[in-house]
mmCIF file of C-alpha atoms and ligand atoms in Angstrom:
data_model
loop_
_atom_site.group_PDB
_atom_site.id
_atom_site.type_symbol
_atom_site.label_atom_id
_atom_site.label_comp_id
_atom_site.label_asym_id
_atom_site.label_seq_id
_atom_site.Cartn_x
_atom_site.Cartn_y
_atom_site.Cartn_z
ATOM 1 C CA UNK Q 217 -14.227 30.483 20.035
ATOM 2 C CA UNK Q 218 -15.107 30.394 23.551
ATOM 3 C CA UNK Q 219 -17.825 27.845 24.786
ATOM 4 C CA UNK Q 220 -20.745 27.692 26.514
ATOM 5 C CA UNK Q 221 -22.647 25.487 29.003
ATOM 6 C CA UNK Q 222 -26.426 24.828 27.991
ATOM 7 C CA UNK Q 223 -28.640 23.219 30.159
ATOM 8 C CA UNK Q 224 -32.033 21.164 28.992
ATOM 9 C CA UNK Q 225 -34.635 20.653 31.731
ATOM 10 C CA UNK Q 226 -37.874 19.744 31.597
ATOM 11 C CA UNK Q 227 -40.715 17.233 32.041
ATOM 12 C CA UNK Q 228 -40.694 13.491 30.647
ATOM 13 C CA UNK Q 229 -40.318 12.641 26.923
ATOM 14 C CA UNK Q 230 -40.459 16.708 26.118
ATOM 15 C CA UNK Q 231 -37.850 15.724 22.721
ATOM 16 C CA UNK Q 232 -35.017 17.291 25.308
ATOM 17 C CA UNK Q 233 -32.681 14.785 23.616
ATOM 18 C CA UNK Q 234 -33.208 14.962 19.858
ATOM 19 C CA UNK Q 235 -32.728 18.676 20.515
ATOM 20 C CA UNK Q 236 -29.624 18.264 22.492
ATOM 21 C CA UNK Q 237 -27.870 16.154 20.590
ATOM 22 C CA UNK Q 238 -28.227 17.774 17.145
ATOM 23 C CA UNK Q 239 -27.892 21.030 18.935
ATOM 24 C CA UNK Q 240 -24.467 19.592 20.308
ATOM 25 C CA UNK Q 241 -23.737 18.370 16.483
ATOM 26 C CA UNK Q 242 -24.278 22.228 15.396
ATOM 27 C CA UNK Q 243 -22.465 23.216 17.674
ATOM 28 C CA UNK Q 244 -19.486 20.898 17.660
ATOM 29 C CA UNK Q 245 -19.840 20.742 21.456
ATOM 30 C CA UNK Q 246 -20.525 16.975 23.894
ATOM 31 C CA UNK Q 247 -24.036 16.123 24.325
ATOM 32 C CA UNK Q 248 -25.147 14.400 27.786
ATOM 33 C CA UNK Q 249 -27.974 12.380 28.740
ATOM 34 C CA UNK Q 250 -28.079 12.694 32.312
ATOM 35 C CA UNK Q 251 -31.867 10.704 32.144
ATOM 36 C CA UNK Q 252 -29.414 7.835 30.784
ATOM 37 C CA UNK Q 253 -27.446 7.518 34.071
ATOM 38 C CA UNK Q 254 -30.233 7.107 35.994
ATOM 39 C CA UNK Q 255 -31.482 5.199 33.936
ATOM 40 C CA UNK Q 256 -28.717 2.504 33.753
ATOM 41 C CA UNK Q 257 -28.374 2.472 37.227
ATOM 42 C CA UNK Q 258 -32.460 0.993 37.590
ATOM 43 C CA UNK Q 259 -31.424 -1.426 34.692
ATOM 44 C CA UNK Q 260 -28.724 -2.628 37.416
ATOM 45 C CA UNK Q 261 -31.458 -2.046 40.853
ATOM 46 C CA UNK Q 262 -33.764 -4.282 38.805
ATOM 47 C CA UNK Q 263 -31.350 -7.080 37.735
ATOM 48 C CA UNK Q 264 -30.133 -7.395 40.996
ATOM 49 C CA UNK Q 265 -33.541 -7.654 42.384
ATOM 50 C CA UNK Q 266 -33.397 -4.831 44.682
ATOM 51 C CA UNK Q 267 -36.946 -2.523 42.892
ATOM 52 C CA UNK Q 268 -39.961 -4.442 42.226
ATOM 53 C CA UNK Q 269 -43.937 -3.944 41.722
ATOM 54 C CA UNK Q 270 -44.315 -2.886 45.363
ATOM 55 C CA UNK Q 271 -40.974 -3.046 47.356
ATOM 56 C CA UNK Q 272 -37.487 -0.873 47.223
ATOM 57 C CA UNK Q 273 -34.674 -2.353 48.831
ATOM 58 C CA UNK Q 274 -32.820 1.347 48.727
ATOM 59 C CA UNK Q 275 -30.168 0.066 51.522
ATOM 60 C CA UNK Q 276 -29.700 -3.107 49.134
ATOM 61 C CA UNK Q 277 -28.961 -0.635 46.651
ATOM 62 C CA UNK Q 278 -26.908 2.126 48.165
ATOM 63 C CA UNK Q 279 -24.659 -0.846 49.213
ATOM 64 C CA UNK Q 280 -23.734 -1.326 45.525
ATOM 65 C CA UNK Q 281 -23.659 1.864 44.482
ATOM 66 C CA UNK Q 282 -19.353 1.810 44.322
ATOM 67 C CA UNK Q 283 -20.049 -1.562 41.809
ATOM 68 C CA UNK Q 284 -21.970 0.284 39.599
ATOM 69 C CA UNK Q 285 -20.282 1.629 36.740
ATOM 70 C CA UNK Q 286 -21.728 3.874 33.639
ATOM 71 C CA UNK Q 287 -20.254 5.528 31.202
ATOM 72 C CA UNK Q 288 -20.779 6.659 27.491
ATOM 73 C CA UNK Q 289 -18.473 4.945 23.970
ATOM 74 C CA UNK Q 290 -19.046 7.541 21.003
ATOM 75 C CA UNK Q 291 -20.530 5.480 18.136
ATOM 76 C CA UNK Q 292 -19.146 7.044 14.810
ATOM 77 C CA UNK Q 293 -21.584 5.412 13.144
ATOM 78 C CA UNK Q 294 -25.154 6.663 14.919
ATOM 79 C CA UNK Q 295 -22.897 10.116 15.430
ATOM 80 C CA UNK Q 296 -23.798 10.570 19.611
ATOM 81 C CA UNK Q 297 -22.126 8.474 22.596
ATOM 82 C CA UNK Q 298 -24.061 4.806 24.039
ATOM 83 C CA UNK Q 299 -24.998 4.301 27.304
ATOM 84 C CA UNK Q 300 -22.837 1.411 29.098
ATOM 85 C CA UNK Q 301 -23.401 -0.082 32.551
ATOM 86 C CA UNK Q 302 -19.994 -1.991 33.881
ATOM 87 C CA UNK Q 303 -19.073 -2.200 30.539
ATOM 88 C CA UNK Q 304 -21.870 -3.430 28.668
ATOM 89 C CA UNK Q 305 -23.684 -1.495 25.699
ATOM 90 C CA UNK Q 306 -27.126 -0.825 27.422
ATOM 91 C CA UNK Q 307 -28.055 1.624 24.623
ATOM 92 C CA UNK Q 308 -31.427 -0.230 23.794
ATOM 93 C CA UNK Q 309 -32.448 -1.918 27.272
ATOM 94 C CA UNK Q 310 -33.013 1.558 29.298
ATOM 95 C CA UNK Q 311 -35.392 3.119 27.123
ATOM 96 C CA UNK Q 312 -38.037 0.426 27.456
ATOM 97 C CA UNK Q 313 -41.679 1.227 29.558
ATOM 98 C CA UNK Q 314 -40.288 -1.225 32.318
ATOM 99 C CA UNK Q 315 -37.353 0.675 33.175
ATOM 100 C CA UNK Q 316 -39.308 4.190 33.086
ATOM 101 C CA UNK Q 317 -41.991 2.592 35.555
ATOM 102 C CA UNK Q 318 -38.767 2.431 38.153
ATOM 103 C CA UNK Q 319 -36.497 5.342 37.410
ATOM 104 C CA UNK Q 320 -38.070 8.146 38.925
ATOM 105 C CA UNK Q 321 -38.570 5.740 42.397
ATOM 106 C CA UNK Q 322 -34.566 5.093 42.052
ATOM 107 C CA UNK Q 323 -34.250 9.190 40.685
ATOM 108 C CA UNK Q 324 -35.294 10.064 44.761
ATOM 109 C CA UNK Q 325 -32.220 8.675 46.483
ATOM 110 C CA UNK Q 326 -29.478 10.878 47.507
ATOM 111 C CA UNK Q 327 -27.158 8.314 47.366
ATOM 112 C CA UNK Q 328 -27.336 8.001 43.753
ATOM 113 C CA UNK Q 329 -27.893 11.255 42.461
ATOM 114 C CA UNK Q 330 -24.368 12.289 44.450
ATOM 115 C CA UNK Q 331 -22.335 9.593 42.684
ATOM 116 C CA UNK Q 332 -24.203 11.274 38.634
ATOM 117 C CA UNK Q 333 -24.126 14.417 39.792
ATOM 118 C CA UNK Q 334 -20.789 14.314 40.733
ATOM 119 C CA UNK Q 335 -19.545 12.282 37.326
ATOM 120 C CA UNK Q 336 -22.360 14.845 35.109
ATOM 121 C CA UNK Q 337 -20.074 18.151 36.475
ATOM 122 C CA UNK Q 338 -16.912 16.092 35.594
ATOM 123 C CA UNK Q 339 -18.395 15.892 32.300
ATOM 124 C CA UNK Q 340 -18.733 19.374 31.965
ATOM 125 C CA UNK Q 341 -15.950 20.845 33.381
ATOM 126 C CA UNK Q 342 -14.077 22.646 30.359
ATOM 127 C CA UNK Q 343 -17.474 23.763 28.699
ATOM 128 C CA UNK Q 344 -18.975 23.186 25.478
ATOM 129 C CA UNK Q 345 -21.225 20.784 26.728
ATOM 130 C CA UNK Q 346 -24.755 20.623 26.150
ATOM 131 C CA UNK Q 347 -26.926 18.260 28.771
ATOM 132 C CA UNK Q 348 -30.201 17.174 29.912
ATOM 133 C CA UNK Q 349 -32.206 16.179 32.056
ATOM 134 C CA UNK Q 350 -34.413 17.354 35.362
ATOM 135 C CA UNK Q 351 -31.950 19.427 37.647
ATOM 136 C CA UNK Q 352 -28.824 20.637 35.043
ATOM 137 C CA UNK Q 353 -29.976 24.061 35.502
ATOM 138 C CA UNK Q 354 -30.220 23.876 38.878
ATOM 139 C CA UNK Q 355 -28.337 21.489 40.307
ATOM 140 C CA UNK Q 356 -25.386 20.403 38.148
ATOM 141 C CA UNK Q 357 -24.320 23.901 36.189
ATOM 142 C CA UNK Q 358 -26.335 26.733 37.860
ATOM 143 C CA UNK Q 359 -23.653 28.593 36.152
ATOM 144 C CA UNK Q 360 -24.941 27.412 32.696
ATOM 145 C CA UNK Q 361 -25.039 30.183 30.522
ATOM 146 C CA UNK Q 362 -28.041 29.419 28.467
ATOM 147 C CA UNK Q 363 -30.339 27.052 30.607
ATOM 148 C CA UNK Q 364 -33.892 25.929 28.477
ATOM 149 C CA UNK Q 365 -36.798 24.430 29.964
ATOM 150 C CA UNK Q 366 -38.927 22.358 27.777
ATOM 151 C CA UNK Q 367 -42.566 21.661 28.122
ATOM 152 C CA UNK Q 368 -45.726 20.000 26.350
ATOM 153 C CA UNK Q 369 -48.870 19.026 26.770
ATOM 154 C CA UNK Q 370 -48.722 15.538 28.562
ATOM 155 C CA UNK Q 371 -50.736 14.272 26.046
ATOM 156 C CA UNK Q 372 -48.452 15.671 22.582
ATOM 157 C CA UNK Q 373 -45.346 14.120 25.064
ATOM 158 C CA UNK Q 374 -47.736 10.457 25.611
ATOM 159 C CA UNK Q 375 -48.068 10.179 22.157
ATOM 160 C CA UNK Q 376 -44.659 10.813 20.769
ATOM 161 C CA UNK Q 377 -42.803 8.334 23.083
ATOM 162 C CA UNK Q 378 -45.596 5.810 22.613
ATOM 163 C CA UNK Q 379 -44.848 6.053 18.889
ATOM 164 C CA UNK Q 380 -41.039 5.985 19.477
ATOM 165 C CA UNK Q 381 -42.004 2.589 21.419
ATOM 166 C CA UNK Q 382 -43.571 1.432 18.682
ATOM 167 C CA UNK Q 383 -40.976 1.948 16.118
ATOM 168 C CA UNK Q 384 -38.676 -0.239 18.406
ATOM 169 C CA UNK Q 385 -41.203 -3.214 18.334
ATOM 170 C CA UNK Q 386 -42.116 -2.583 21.543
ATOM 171 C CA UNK Q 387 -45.493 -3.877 22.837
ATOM 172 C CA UNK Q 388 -46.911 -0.814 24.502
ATOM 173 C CA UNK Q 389 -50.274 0.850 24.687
ATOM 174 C CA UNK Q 390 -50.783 4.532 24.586
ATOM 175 C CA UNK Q 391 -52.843 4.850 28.265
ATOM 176 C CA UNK Q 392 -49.441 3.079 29.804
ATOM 177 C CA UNK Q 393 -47.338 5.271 28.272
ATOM 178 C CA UNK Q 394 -49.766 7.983 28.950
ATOM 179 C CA UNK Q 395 -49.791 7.005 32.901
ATOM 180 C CA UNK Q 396 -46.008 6.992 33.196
ATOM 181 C CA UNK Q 397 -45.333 10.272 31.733
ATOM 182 C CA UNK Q 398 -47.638 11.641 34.829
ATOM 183 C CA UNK Q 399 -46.961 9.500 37.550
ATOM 184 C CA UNK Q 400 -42.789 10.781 36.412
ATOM 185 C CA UNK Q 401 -44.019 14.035 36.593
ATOM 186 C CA UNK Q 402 -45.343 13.886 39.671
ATOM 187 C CA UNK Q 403 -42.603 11.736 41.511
ATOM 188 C CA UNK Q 404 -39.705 14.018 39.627
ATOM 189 C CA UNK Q 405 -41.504 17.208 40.638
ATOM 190 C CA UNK Q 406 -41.888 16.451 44.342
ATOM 191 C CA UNK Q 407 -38.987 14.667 45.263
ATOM 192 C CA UNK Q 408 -37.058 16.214 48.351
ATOM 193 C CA UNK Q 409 -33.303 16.259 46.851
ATOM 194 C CA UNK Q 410 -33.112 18.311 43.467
ATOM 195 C CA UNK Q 411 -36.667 18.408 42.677
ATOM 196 C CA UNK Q 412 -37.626 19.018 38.555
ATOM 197 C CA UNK Q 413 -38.194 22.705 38.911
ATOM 198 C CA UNK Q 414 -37.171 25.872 36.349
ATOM 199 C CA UNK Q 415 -34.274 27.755 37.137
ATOM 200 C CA UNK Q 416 -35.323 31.290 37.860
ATOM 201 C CA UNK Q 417 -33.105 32.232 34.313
ATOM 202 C CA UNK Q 418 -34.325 29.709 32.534
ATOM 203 C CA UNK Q 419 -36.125 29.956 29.190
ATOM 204 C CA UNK Q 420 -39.170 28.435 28.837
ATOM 205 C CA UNK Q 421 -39.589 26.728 25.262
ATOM 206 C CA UNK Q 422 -43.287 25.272 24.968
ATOM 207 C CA UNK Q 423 -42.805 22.684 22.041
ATOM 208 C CA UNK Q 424 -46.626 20.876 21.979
ATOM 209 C CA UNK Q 425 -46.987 23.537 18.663
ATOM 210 C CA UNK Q 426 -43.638 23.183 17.391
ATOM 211 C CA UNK Q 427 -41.907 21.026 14.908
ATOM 212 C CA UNK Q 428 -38.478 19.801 15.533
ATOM 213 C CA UNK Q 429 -37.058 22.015 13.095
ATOM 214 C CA UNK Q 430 -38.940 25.132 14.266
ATOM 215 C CA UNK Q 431 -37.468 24.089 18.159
ATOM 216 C CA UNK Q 432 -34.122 23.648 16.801
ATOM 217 C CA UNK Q 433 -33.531 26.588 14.959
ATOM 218 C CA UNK Q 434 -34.875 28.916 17.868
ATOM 219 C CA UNK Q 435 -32.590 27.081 20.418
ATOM 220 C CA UNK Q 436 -29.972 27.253 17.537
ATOM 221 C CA UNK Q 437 -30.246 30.665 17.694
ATOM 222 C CA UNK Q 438 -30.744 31.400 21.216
ATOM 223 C CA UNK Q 439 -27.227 29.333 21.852
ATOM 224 C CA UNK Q 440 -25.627 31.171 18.806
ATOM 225 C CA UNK Q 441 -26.384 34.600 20.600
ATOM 226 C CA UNK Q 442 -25.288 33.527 24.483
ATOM 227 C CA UNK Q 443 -21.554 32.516 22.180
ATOM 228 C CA UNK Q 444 -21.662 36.083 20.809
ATOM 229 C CA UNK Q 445 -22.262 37.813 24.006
ATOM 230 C CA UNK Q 446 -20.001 35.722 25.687
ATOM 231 C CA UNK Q 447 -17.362 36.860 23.119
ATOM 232 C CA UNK Q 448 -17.696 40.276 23.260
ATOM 233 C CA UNK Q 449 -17.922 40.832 26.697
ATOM 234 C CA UNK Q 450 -14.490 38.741 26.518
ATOM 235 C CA UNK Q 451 -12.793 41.318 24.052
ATOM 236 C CA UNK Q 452 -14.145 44.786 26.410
HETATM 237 O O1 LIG V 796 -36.402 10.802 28.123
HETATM 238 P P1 LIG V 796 -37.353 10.948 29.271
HETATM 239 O O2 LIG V 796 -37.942 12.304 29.301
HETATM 240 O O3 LIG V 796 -38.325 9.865 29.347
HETATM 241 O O4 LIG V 796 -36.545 10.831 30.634
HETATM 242 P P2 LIG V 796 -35.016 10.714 30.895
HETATM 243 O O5 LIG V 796 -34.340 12.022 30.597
HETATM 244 O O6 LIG V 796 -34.490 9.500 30.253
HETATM 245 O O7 LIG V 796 -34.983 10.555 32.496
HETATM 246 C C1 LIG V 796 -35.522 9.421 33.118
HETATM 247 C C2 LIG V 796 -35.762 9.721 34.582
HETATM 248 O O8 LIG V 796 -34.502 9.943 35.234
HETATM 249 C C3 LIG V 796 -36.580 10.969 34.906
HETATM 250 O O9 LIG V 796 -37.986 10.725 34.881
HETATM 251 C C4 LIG V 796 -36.091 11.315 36.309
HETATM 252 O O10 LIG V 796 -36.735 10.533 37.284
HETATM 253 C C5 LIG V 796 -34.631 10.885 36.266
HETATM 254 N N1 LIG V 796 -33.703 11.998 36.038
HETATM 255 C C6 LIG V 796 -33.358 12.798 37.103
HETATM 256 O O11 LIG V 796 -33.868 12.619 38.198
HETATM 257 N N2 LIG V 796 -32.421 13.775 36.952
HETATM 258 C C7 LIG V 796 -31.858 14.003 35.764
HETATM 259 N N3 LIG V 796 -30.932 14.957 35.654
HETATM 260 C C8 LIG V 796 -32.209 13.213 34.653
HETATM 261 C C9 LIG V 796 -33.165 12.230 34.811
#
């Protein structure tokens, strides 16, 4: 069967990822996190001193950019691929509230998005790939044929990734999490190079009413269809 490219875009903590993966699952296809690059690469700006509270060193950084390594082990186990930065499993240490109050700052140089962007097409290159993140749509596979752009109230999107902090044991509180889903947002949306934005044939999937399983099914069957097409057109 032939396959497809589908590209997730949307705003912070929008459940792109639960989607995408168990969409990819259906679908025996790769799932993606693009967010995951970027945010493995802060995890290394911030070891290495280069971001803090009030200063960027992004010339410190862009010198290290060729020493920075990430790439993605499949775990059979939890069924989807890890995050690794030089070869260490940094699954669990770029999804805490520190490392989202950096990424989008990191997210605006050129530098870096080249080096992902260029791995993230790589990636994709023989189809049946489903990814996510801010600019897939546009950016990385404008020739995605079924491109989705998730949205929620900032609120509904606050409160589900405060309580996925929580379930970590992560010491959070809701008007943090709250404040970094908007000041993300904002940075991600008005950034000069590949600015969070829909693609004009994008989908628009407004998930602040839906369950998961309502969201998966329609984007189940939304992908199932674009495969179909795809076919037939194929066979004419
Ligand atoms: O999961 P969550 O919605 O919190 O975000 P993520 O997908 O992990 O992405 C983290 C950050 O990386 C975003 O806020 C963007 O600043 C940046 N990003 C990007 O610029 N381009 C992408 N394709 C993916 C993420």
């Amino acid at each position: 069967m032939q396959k497809i490219t589908i590209a997730i875009d949307g705003f912070s903590s929008t459940g792109k990822s639960t989607v995408a993966k168990r969409l990819a699952r259906a679908l025996g296809y790769v799932y993606v996190d693009s967010g995951a690059m970027y945010r493995a690469v802060t995890l290394y700006t911030m070891q290495n001193g280069f971001i803090e509270a009030d200063c960027f060193d992004v010339e410190g950084l862009i010198s290290q950019l060729e020493n920075i390594h990430v790439s993605f082990i499949f775990n059979e186990s939890l069924g989807f691929a890890e995050v690794y930065l030089n070869g260490e499993n940094v699954e669990k240490d770029i999804r805490t509230l520190d490392v989202s109050q950096f990424v989008s700052q990191v997210a605006t140089v050129s530098e870096v998005r080249e080096q992902l962007v260029m791995q993230q097409k790589n990636f994709g290159k023989d189809k049946g790939v489903v990814m996510d993140g801010r600019d897939i749509g546009t950016v990385v596979f404008p020739e995605a044929e079924l491109k989705l752009f998730m949205t929620a109230s900032a609120e509904k999107r606050a409160q589900r990734r405060y309580d996925e902090l929580l379930e970590r044991g992560d010491d959070v509180s809701y008007e943090d999490v709250l404040k970094n889903v908007q000041t993300r947002d904002h940075i991600d949306s008005t950034r000069e190079d590949s600015p969070l934005t829909m693609a004009e044939d994008a989908i628009k999937v407004d998930n602040s009413n839906m369950t998961l399983e309502e969201q998966f099914e329609f984007i189940l069957n939304l992908s199932e269809e674009k495969i179909k097409a795809l076919h037939k057109k194929k066979r004419h």
